[in-house]
Each structure stands twice: as structure tokens, then as C-alpha cells.
């Protein structure tokens, strides 16, 4: 009996246990949780999101940047080029957020963020007005789960390195089609 | 000491523990796992995927259908209308798969499946050639996790009911632009 108990205990701990996971199928809830995690971040936020134009999320990122959180933000070139309102990316850059653009022909279709190396957001949810207010989306949040976060950080680092600063800035200078983008001012 | 041990054991079990979770940032791996789960399904597969045109996944679904797995497949109207090769959806319908089309203006942008009510796939990964062979994607698999699966089944049922059979078939009859679709044969 004791042996069985110990065995079960070991299994209980060796299985990956998450402190909390949350699943939403509602854009407004996805946004609310994303903003909450951004507001609560203390050290780092690493973001790889295909598309972004949602002001409340951008504002939360700007506030996080202002209080010293180190933010790395990767988005896809097609979305910057297509956006009618690129001011969000310009605002992030102006505020000193480390912005890179995925410049390869293949889409960077990922939608994930890692907050403080502990909490992961993911799913189908882009950080856009459509995703928040119109589409049917699923977003998932794994809160306080360093192991799961580490898996995602590894993926993020690869994406970040593939779009190194030089490559990303070259594209911003040569290919941007967005009037208010800083690279078109010079 | 015994008290502490018991307490820790209870915490170990009361936290949501997953038997296994797998994260891939590689389209080919995402496809491989999706096909494997489809091949291993014994009773049900509930699918809500924005876009599908990937033959190996479709073939696995057809095999599952042939061996008696009850499949419900929901996809978005815009993707059916835009697809150059809609034969995959026609094949699923011809084989008796319960296919519905999300016909609301808002996109059904979700990418999830629940296998046997126990295992969930999700992430940014559509079941398409682009997603498998070209894009950067993240897919997640929660294997043998009935609680997590139940959360996703609930979301699926809502989507399925919103696009009830009558509504879905009306759209297929009136709006389809795909030459080989069965509704245009009649």
C-alpha cells in the first residue's frame, strides 16, 4: 500500500503540472487577459504575433515599456505592409521597444507571448481589432509554468535570431509602404 | 513529516496535471502528430479548423471515417469559397463525414480538434499546405487530458450549434463557388 502511494505520488509530480491554464473562445476575454498579463509583467515580455493593431494591447505594452519591462516584439512583414494604420508599430518603436519584422517569404503565422519567462499565451488569437471584436477565436494562457514557458522561449529565440536586427532593419528601410513609419522619414 | 507528504500529494493531484503536452514549431511535425492522432482515434474527432487543404490529413480523416470514427468537421465559408482545390471538403462529404460550414460574416478563425474526448490540438496551425510546408507555426497537443478536452468540446458544441445543419446547407447550396462541390451538381 505504501509502495503504491509513493508510486502514485511520483507520477503525480513527474507529470507536467500547470499552476493554472485558462481557455477563452471570446475575443474580448482574450484581450482582457493579454492586457492583464502585460500590466502584471515585471521583467520581460517576448512576443511573436503575426498581426497587431489593437490599441488597448499596444497601450499596455507602452506602459510596460515605460516602467522598465524589456519587451521584444516580432511581427510579420506582410501585416505591416498591409496595415492601414501602422502607427501602433511606430509607437512601439518610438517608445524604445525592440521591434523586429519577420522578413522571410514564408509567413510568421505564430501568435504567442511569454511573460516574465513563466506565463505563455497562444492559440489562434492575433492582437487585432478583428480578432477581439469580430472573429471566433481560441486563446490559451498557461500561467506560472516555467517549463512550458521555456519551450516557448526556445521557439521565440529561434525566430528572433532568424530575423536579426540587420536583416529586419534592412527590410524596414527598403520595403516599408507605411507613410508614418520612421524609416520613411529619413 | 507524514502530514506534509500527504498535503503535497493532494496539491500534486489537485493542480491540473496533463499526461503529456507537446509543442512543435515545425509544420511537418504538426502534420505528423495530427495524422497520428487521427489514425489512433477510436470513437470521435471534433474539428473546427479555419482552413484545410492538406491531403495527408484529409486522407487520415477518410480512413478514420471508414473505420467508424464519428467525425464532425467545421470550416470557414471564406476558405471554401477561396480554395482553388475544394475537392478535400467534397471528399469528406462524399465519405459521410458530418461537414458544416461557418457561415457568419465574422471569421471562424479557430484551429482546434478534440480526439476521443481526451486529446486536444490547437495553436496557429491550419491544416493546409502553406502551414505544413512554408509558414512558421506553433501547434500544441494535450494528450490524454479529459478536463482540458471537455473545455474545448464545450467551445466546439457552441460553434457547431451556431452553424446548424440547415444554415450550413443553405449556404452550401446558395453561395458555393467551387465547381466540384456536390451542391452544384444537382
Short mmCIF file of C-alpha atoms in Angstrom, two decimals:
data_model
loop_
_atom_site.label_atom_id
_atom_site.label_comp_id
_atom_site.label_asym_id
_atom_site.label_seq_id
_atom_site.Cartn_x
_atom_site.Cartn_y
_atom_site.Cartn_z
CA UNK A 1 0.00 0.00 0.00
CA UNK A 2 2.81 2.40 0.88
CA UNK A 3 4.67 1.45 -2.26
CA UNK A 4 1.63 2.19 -4.37
CA UNK A 5 1.14 5.51 -2.63
CA UNK A 6 4.74 6.54 -3.33
CA UNK A 7 4.49 5.43 -6.93
CA UNK A 8 1.31 7.45 -7.45
CA UNK A 9 2.94 10.43 -5.81
CA UNK A 10 5.91 10.23 -8.12
CA UNK A 11 3.63 10.02 -11.13
CA UNK A 12 1.69 12.96 -9.81
CA UNK A 13 4.80 15.08 -9.75
CA UNK A 14 6.53 13.77 -12.80
CA UNK A 15 3.54 14.60 -14.99
CA UNK A 16 3.73 18.18 -16.22
CA UNK A 17 1.51 20.13 -13.82
CA UNK A 18 0.40 23.64 -14.61
CA UNK A 19 -0.40 26.12 -11.89
CA UNK A 20 -3.29 27.39 -13.98
CA UNK A 21 -4.49 27.24 -17.52
CA UNK A 22 -7.23 29.34 -19.00
CA UNK A 23 -9.01 28.90 -22.31
CA UNK A 24 -11.23 31.56 -23.85
CA UNK A 25 -13.28 31.47 -27.02
CA UNK A 26 -14.16 35.13 -26.81
CA UNK A 27 -12.04 37.91 -28.30
CA UNK A 28 -12.83 40.41 -25.55
CA UNK A 29 -11.74 37.91 -22.89
CA UNK A 30 -8.58 37.13 -24.85
CA UNK A 31 -7.75 40.83 -24.95
CA UNK A 32 -8.58 41.36 -21.29
CA UNK A 33 -6.24 38.58 -20.19
CA UNK A 34 -3.47 39.72 -22.56
CA UNK A 35 -3.67 43.26 -21.16
CA UNK A 36 -3.74 41.91 -17.58
CA UNK A 37 -0.63 39.81 -18.14
CA UNK A 38 1.11 42.75 -19.81
CA UNK A 39 0.19 45.04 -16.91
CA UNK A 40 1.48 42.48 -14.40
CA UNK A 41 4.75 41.75 -16.21
CA UNK A 42 7.79 42.81 -14.21
CA UNK A 43 10.85 41.89 -16.25
CA UNK A 44 10.34 40.64 -19.81
CA UNK A 45 7.73 40.10 -22.49
CA UNK A 46 8.72 38.21 -25.63
CA UNK A 47 6.13 38.44 -28.38
CA UNK A 48 5.81 36.79 -31.80
CA UNK A 49 2.43 37.79 -33.21
CA UNK A 50 1.53 37.64 -36.90
CA UNK A 51 -0.65 40.74 -36.79
CA UNK A 52 -1.24 43.59 -34.34
CA UNK A 53 -3.38 46.71 -34.47
CA UNK A 54 -5.34 46.57 -31.23
CA UNK A 55 -4.90 49.79 -29.29
CA UNK A 56 -5.61 48.61 -25.71
CA UNK A 57 -2.93 45.94 -26.05
CA UNK A 58 -0.48 48.39 -27.60
CA UNK A 59 -1.14 50.87 -24.81
CA UNK A 60 -0.48 48.20 -22.20
CA UNK A 61 2.81 47.38 -23.94
CA UNK A 62 3.78 51.06 -23.95
CA UNK A 63 3.07 51.29 -20.22
CA UNK A 64 5.11 48.16 -19.57
CA UNK A 65 8.00 49.58 -21.59
CA UNK A 66 7.76 52.86 -19.65
CA UNK A 67 8.14 51.06 -16.32
CA UNK A 68 11.23 49.19 -17.49
CA UNK A 69 9.95 45.86 -18.76
CA UNK A 70 12.23 44.54 -21.50
CA UNK A 71 9.98 43.86 -24.49
CA UNK A 72 10.94 42.06 -27.68
CA UNK A 73 8.30 42.26 -30.36
CA UNK A 74 8.32 40.28 -33.63
CA UNK A 75 5.62 40.65 -36.26
CA UNK A 76 5.20 39.65 -39.90
CA UNK A 77 6.22 41.89 -42.80
CA UNK A 78 3.01 41.25 -44.75
CA UNK A 79 0.92 42.58 -41.91
CA UNK A 80 2.95 45.75 -41.51
CA UNK A 81 2.87 46.35 -45.25
CA UNK A 82 -0.88 45.73 -45.47
CA UNK A 83 -1.95 47.63 -42.39
CA UNK A 84 -4.00 50.77 -42.89
CA UNK A 85 -2.85 52.03 -39.51
CA UNK A 86 0.78 51.19 -38.82
CA UNK A 87 1.02 53.79 -36.06
CA UNK A 88 0.94 51.02 -33.45
CA UNK A 89 4.28 49.61 -34.59
CA UNK A 90 5.72 53.09 -34.97
CA UNK A 91 4.58 53.89 -31.43
CA UNK A 92 6.25 50.79 -30.08
CA UNK A 93 9.49 51.66 -31.88
CA UNK A 94 9.36 55.29 -30.77
CA UNK A 95 8.95 54.14 -27.18
CA UNK A 96 12.09 52.04 -27.44
CA UNK A 97 10.50 48.60 -27.75
CA UNK A 98 12.84 46.21 -29.52
CA UNK A 99 10.81 45.61 -32.70
CA UNK A 100 11.78 43.18 -35.43
CA UNK A 101 9.98 42.26 -38.61
CA UNK A 102 9.84 38.72 -39.95
CA UNK A 103 11.09 39.27 -43.47
CA UNK A 104 11.12 35.79 -44.96
CA UNK A 105 8.69 34.88 -47.71
CA UNK A 106 7.07 32.24 -45.53
CA UNK A 107 4.62 33.80 -43.12
CA UNK A 108 5.43 34.06 -39.43
CA UNK A 109 1.91 32.94 -38.56
CA UNK A 110 2.60 32.37 -34.86
CA UNK A 111 0.56 34.11 -32.12
CA UNK A 112 2.38 33.75 -28.83
CA UNK A 113 3.88 35.68 -25.99
CA UNK A 114 5.93 34.74 -22.94
CA UNK A 115 5.58 36.94 -19.87
CA UNK A 116 8.44 37.02 -17.32
CA UNK A 117 9.60 33.62 -18.55
CA UNK A 118 6.72 32.00 -16.68
CA UNK A 119 3.43 32.54 -18.47
CA UNK A 120 2.56 31.72 -22.08
CA UNK A 121 -0.26 32.95 -24.29
CA UNK A 122 -1.14 31.18 -27.51
CA UNK A 123 -3.86 30.00 -29.85
CA UNK A 124 -5.44 31.47 -32.97
CA UNK A 125 -5.74 34.97 -31.50
CA UNK A 126 -3.92 37.78 -33.31
CA UNK A 127 -3.72 41.07 -31.43
CA UNK A 128 -6.11 42.84 -33.78
CA UNK A 129 -9.45 44.59 -33.80
CA UNK A 130 -10.93 41.79 -35.91
CA UNK A 131 -9.78 39.11 -33.50
CA UNK A 132 -11.11 41.00 -30.47
CA UNK A 133 -14.39 42.33 -31.79
CA UNK A 134 -15.43 40.09 -34.66
CA UNK A 135 -13.86 36.71 -35.24
CA UNK A 136 -14.35 33.43 -33.49
CA UNK A 137 -11.01 32.72 -31.82
CA UNK A 138 -9.49 30.50 -29.17
CA UNK A 139 -6.78 31.77 -26.88
CA UNK A 140 -4.99 29.80 -24.20
CA UNK A 141 -2.98 31.04 -21.23
CA UNK A 142 -0.62 28.92 -19.19
CA UNK A 143 0.08 30.89 -16.07
CA UNK A 144 3.12 30.37 -13.85
CA UNK A 145 4.51 27.46 -15.78
CA UNK A 146 8.27 27.94 -16.25
CA UNK A 147 8.79 24.63 -18.10
CA UNK A 148 6.10 25.33 -20.66
CA UNK A 149 7.37 28.90 -20.93
CA UNK A 150 10.92 27.65 -21.54
CA UNK A 151 9.73 25.58 -24.50
CA UNK A 152 8.18 28.68 -26.00
CA UNK A 153 11.17 30.90 -25.21
CA UNK A 154 13.31 28.48 -27.20
CA UNK A 155 10.98 28.85 -30.19
CA UNK A 156 10.96 32.61 -29.76
CA UNK A 157 14.77 32.84 -29.67
CA UNK A 158 14.99 30.96 -32.96
CA UNK A 159 12.50 33.29 -34.64
CA UNK A 160 14.25 36.31 -33.17
CA UNK A 161 17.67 35.20 -34.42
CA UNK A 162 16.40 34.33 -37.90
CA UNK A 163 15.24 37.91 -38.18
CA UNK A 164 18.33 39.52 -36.77
CA UNK A 165 18.48 43.27 -36.28
CA UNK A 166 20.34 43.99 -39.51
CA UNK A 167 18.00 41.92 -41.68
CA UNK A 168 14.94 43.36 -40.02
CA UNK A 169 16.10 46.97 -40.34
CA UNK A 170 17.13 46.47 -43.95
CA UNK A 171 13.59 45.40 -44.75
CA UNK A 172 12.07 48.27 -42.80
CA UNK A 173 14.21 50.74 -44.76
CA UNK A 174 13.75 49.26 -48.20
CA UNK A 175 10.30 47.73 -48.26
CA UNK A 176 8.05 49.63 -45.92
CA UNK A 177 4.96 51.06 -47.53
CA UNK A 178 3.52 52.71 -44.44
CA UNK A 179 3.56 56.52 -44.55
CA UNK A 180 4.10 57.12 -40.87
CA UNK A 181 6.83 54.53 -40.40
CA UNK A 182 10.03 56.10 -39.07
CA UNK A 183 12.19 54.56 -41.79
CA UNK A 184 10.38 56.67 -44.38
CA UNK A 185 11.01 59.88 -42.55
CA UNK A 186 14.75 59.94 -43.11
CA UNK B 1 6.50 14.80 8.02
CA UNK B 2 3.70 12.44 7.07
CA UNK B 3 1.23 15.33 7.15
CA UNK B 4 3.42 17.37 4.84
CA UNK B 5 3.79 14.43 2.49
CA UNK B 6 0.03 13.97 2.29
CA UNK B 7 -0.51 17.68 1.77
CA UNK B 8 1.99 17.81 -1.06
CA UNK B 9 0.39 14.75 -2.60
CA UNK B 10 -3.02 16.40 -2.55
CA UNK B 11 -1.62 19.53 -4.14
CA UNK B 12 0.07 17.39 -6.73
CA UNK B 13 -3.23 15.92 -7.76
CA UNK B 14 -5.47 18.93 -7.35
CA UNK B 15 -3.34 21.03 -9.68
CA UNK B 16 -4.34 20.43 -13.29
CA UNK B 17 -1.88 17.77 -14.45
CA UNK B 18 -1.57 16.80 -18.07
CA UNK B 19 -0.44 13.35 -19.04
CA UNK B 20 1.57 14.86 -21.84
CA UNK B 21 1.81 18.07 -23.75
CA UNK B 22 3.75 18.56 -26.93
CA UNK B 23 4.68 21.80 -28.63
CA UNK B 24 6.01 21.99 -32.17
CA UNK B 25 7.17 24.98 -34.17
CA UNK B 26 7.53 22.96 -37.35
CA UNK B 27 4.73 22.41 -39.85
CA UNK B 28 5.83 18.91 -40.79
CA UNK B 29 5.85 17.88 -37.12
CA UNK B 30 2.42 19.46 -36.64
CA UNK B 31 1.09 17.45 -39.55
CA UNK B 32 2.75 14.24 -38.38
CA UNK B 33 1.19 14.48 -34.94
CA UNK B 34 -2.23 15.44 -36.34
CA UNK B 35 -2.17 12.40 -38.64
CA UNK B 36 -1.00 10.15 -35.79
CA UNK B 37 -3.82 11.31 -33.51
CA UNK B 38 -6.33 10.86 -36.33
CA UNK B 39 -5.03 7.36 -37.03
CA UNK B 40 -5.26 6.47 -33.35
CA UNK B 41 -8.76 7.89 -32.80
CA UNK B 42 -11.30 5.21 -31.93
CA UNK B 43 -14.61 6.96 -31.37
CA UNK B 44 -14.88 10.66 -32.20
CA UNK B 45 -12.98 13.56 -33.75
CA UNK B 46 -14.47 17.05 -33.46
CA UNK B 47 -12.72 19.58 -35.66
CA UNK B 48 -13.07 23.35 -36.05
CA UNK B 49 -10.35 24.48 -38.43
CA UNK B 50 -10.41 27.74 -40.34
CA UNK B 51 -8.75 26.32 -43.43
CA UNK B 52 -7.97 22.84 -44.77
CA UNK B 53 -6.39 21.60 -47.98
CA UNK B 54 -3.67 19.25 -46.77
CA UNK B 55 -4.03 15.87 -48.39
CA UNK B 56 -2.27 13.61 -45.85
CA UNK B 57 -4.53 14.94 -43.09
CA UNK B 58 -7.64 14.56 -45.26
CA UNK B 59 -6.63 11.01 -46.12
CA UNK B 60 -6.20 10.16 -42.45
CA UNK B 61 -9.68 11.58 -41.78
CA UNK B 62 -11.14 9.47 -44.60
CA UNK B 63 -9.53 6.36 -43.14
CA UNK B 64 -10.87 7.19 -39.69
CA UNK B 65 -14.35 7.69 -41.13
CA UNK B 66 -14.10 4.36 -42.95
CA UNK B 67 -13.34 2.51 -39.73
CA UNK B 68 -16.33 4.02 -37.95
CA UNK B 69 -14.97 7.04 -36.13
CA UNK B 70 -17.67 9.71 -35.80
CA UNK B 71 -16.18 12.89 -37.27
CA UNK B 72 -17.67 16.37 -37.11
CA UNK B 73 -15.85 18.88 -39.26
CA UNK B 74 -16.43 22.63 -39.21
CA UNK B 75 -14.57 25.01 -41.51
CA UNK B 76 -14.97 28.63 -42.55
CA UNK B 77 -17.02 29.71 -45.58
CA UNK B 78 -14.36 32.12 -46.81
CA UNK B 79 -11.82 29.36 -47.09
CA UNK B 80 -14.12 27.04 -49.00
CA UNK B 81 -15.08 29.85 -51.35
CA UNK B 82 -11.47 30.91 -51.90
CA UNK B 83 -9.94 27.49 -52.26
CA UNK B 84 -8.56 26.50 -55.63
CA UNK B 85 -8.98 22.87 -54.74
CA UNK B 86 -12.12 22.22 -52.72
CA UNK B 87 -12.06 18.50 -53.50
CA UNK B 88 -10.89 17.80 -49.97
CA UNK B 89 -14.18 19.03 -48.49
CA UNK B 90 -16.15 17.26 -51.19
CA UNK B 91 -14.25 14.06 -50.42
CA UNK B 92 -15.05 14.36 -46.73
CA UNK B 93 -18.74 14.93 -47.52
CA UNK B 94 -18.84 12.08 -50.03
CA UNK B 95 -17.35 9.76 -47.43
CA UNK B 96 -20.12 10.66 -44.98
CA UNK B 97 -18.19 12.98 -42.70
CA UNK B 98 -20.55 15.41 -40.98
CA UNK B 99 -19.32 18.66 -42.55
CA UNK B 100 -20.61 22.09 -41.62
CA UNK B 101 -19.57 25.49 -42.86
CA UNK B 102 -19.28 28.52 -40.61
CA UNK B 103 -21.47 30.97 -42.50
CA UNK B 104 -21.38 34.07 -40.32
CA UNK B 105 -19.64 37.20 -41.52
CA UNK B 106 -17.16 37.03 -38.68
CA UNK B 107 -14.40 34.54 -39.41
CA UNK B 108 -14.26 31.19 -37.62
CA UNK B 109 -10.53 31.60 -37.16
CA UNK B 110 -10.15 28.72 -34.69
CA UNK B 111 -7.74 25.82 -35.30
CA UNK B 112 -8.58 23.01 -32.93
CA UNK B 113 -9.56 19.38 -32.76
CA UNK B 114 -10.60 17.06 -29.96
CA UNK B 115 -9.80 13.38 -30.38
CA UNK B 116 -11.88 10.82 -28.46
CA UNK B 117 -12.84 13.50 -25.94
CA UNK B 118 -9.37 13.19 -24.41
CA UNK B 119 -6.75 14.89 -26.57
CA UNK B 120 -6.73 18.44 -27.89
CA UNK B 121 -4.79 20.04 -30.71
CA UNK B 122 -4.52 23.80 -31.06
CA UNK B 123 -2.35 26.75 -31.92
CA UNK B 124 -1.87 28.80 -35.07
CA UNK B 125 -1.70 25.74 -37.35
CA UNK B 126 -4.31 25.49 -40.12
CA UNK B 127 -4.50 22.12 -41.88
CA UNK B 128 -3.06 23.48 -45.12
CA UNK B 129 -0.13 23.05 -47.44
CA UNK B 130 1.14 26.52 -46.53
CA UNK B 131 1.05 25.76 -42.83
CA UNK B 132 2.83 22.43 -43.24
CA UNK B 133 5.42 23.30 -45.84
CA UNK B 134 6.01 27.03 -45.67
CA UNK B 135 4.83 29.09 -42.74
CA UNK B 136 6.26 29.44 -39.27
CA UNK B 137 3.59 27.96 -36.98
CA UNK B 138 3.15 26.73 -33.45
CA UNK B 139 0.95 23.77 -32.69
CA UNK B 140 0.20 22.33 -29.27
CA UNK B 141 -1.12 18.91 -28.33
CA UNK B 142 -2.56 17.99 -24.95
CA UNK B 143 -2.72 14.25 -24.89
CA UNK B 144 -4.99 12.25 -22.58
CA UNK B 145 -6.40 15.21 -20.74
CA UNK B 146 -10.18 14.81 -20.42
CA UNK B 147 -10.67 18.04 -18.44
CA UNK B 148 -8.85 20.18 -20.97
CA UNK B 149 -10.64 18.31 -23.75
CA UNK B 150 -14.02 18.98 -22.09
CA UNK B 151 -13.34 22.72 -22.12
CA UNK B 152 -12.68 22.53 -25.85
CA UNK B 153 -15.66 20.26 -26.53
CA UNK B 154 -17.87 22.90 -24.95
CA UNK B 155 -16.47 25.53 -27.32
CA UNK B 156 -16.88 23.15 -30.24
CA UNK B 157 -20.53 22.41 -29.42
CA UNK B 158 -21.31 26.12 -29.42
CA UNK B 159 -19.69 26.62 -32.81
CA UNK B 160 -21.41 23.52 -34.16
CA UNK B 161 -24.84 24.66 -32.97
CA UNK B 162 -24.40 28.20 -34.27
CA UNK B 163 -23.88 26.69 -37.68
CA UNK B 164 -26.70 24.20 -37.54
CA UNK B 165 -27.25 21.77 -40.39
CA UNK B 166 -29.96 23.81 -42.09
CA UNK B 167 -27.99 27.04 -42.04
CA UNK B 168 -24.83 25.35 -43.20
CA UNK B 169 -26.55 23.52 -46.07
CA UNK B 170 -28.39 26.64 -47.16
CA UNK B 171 -25.07 28.39 -47.56
CA UNK B 172 -23.52 25.46 -49.41
CA UNK B 173 -26.41 25.46 -51.86
CA UNK B 174 -26.63 29.18 -52.44
CA UNK B 175 -23.13 30.55 -52.09
CA UNK B 176 -20.66 27.87 -53.11
CA UNK B 177 -18.32 28.85 -55.88
CA UNK B 178 -16.44 25.59 -56.09
CA UNK B 179 -17.06 23.68 -59.31
CA UNK B 180 -16.68 20.20 -57.87
CA UNK B 181 -18.81 20.78 -54.79
CA UNK B 182 -21.71 18.32 -54.64
CA UNK B 183 -24.31 21.07 -54.17
CA UNK B 184 -23.56 22.39 -57.63
CA UNK B 185 -24.09 19.02 -59.28
CA UNK B 186 -27.81 18.96 -58.66
#
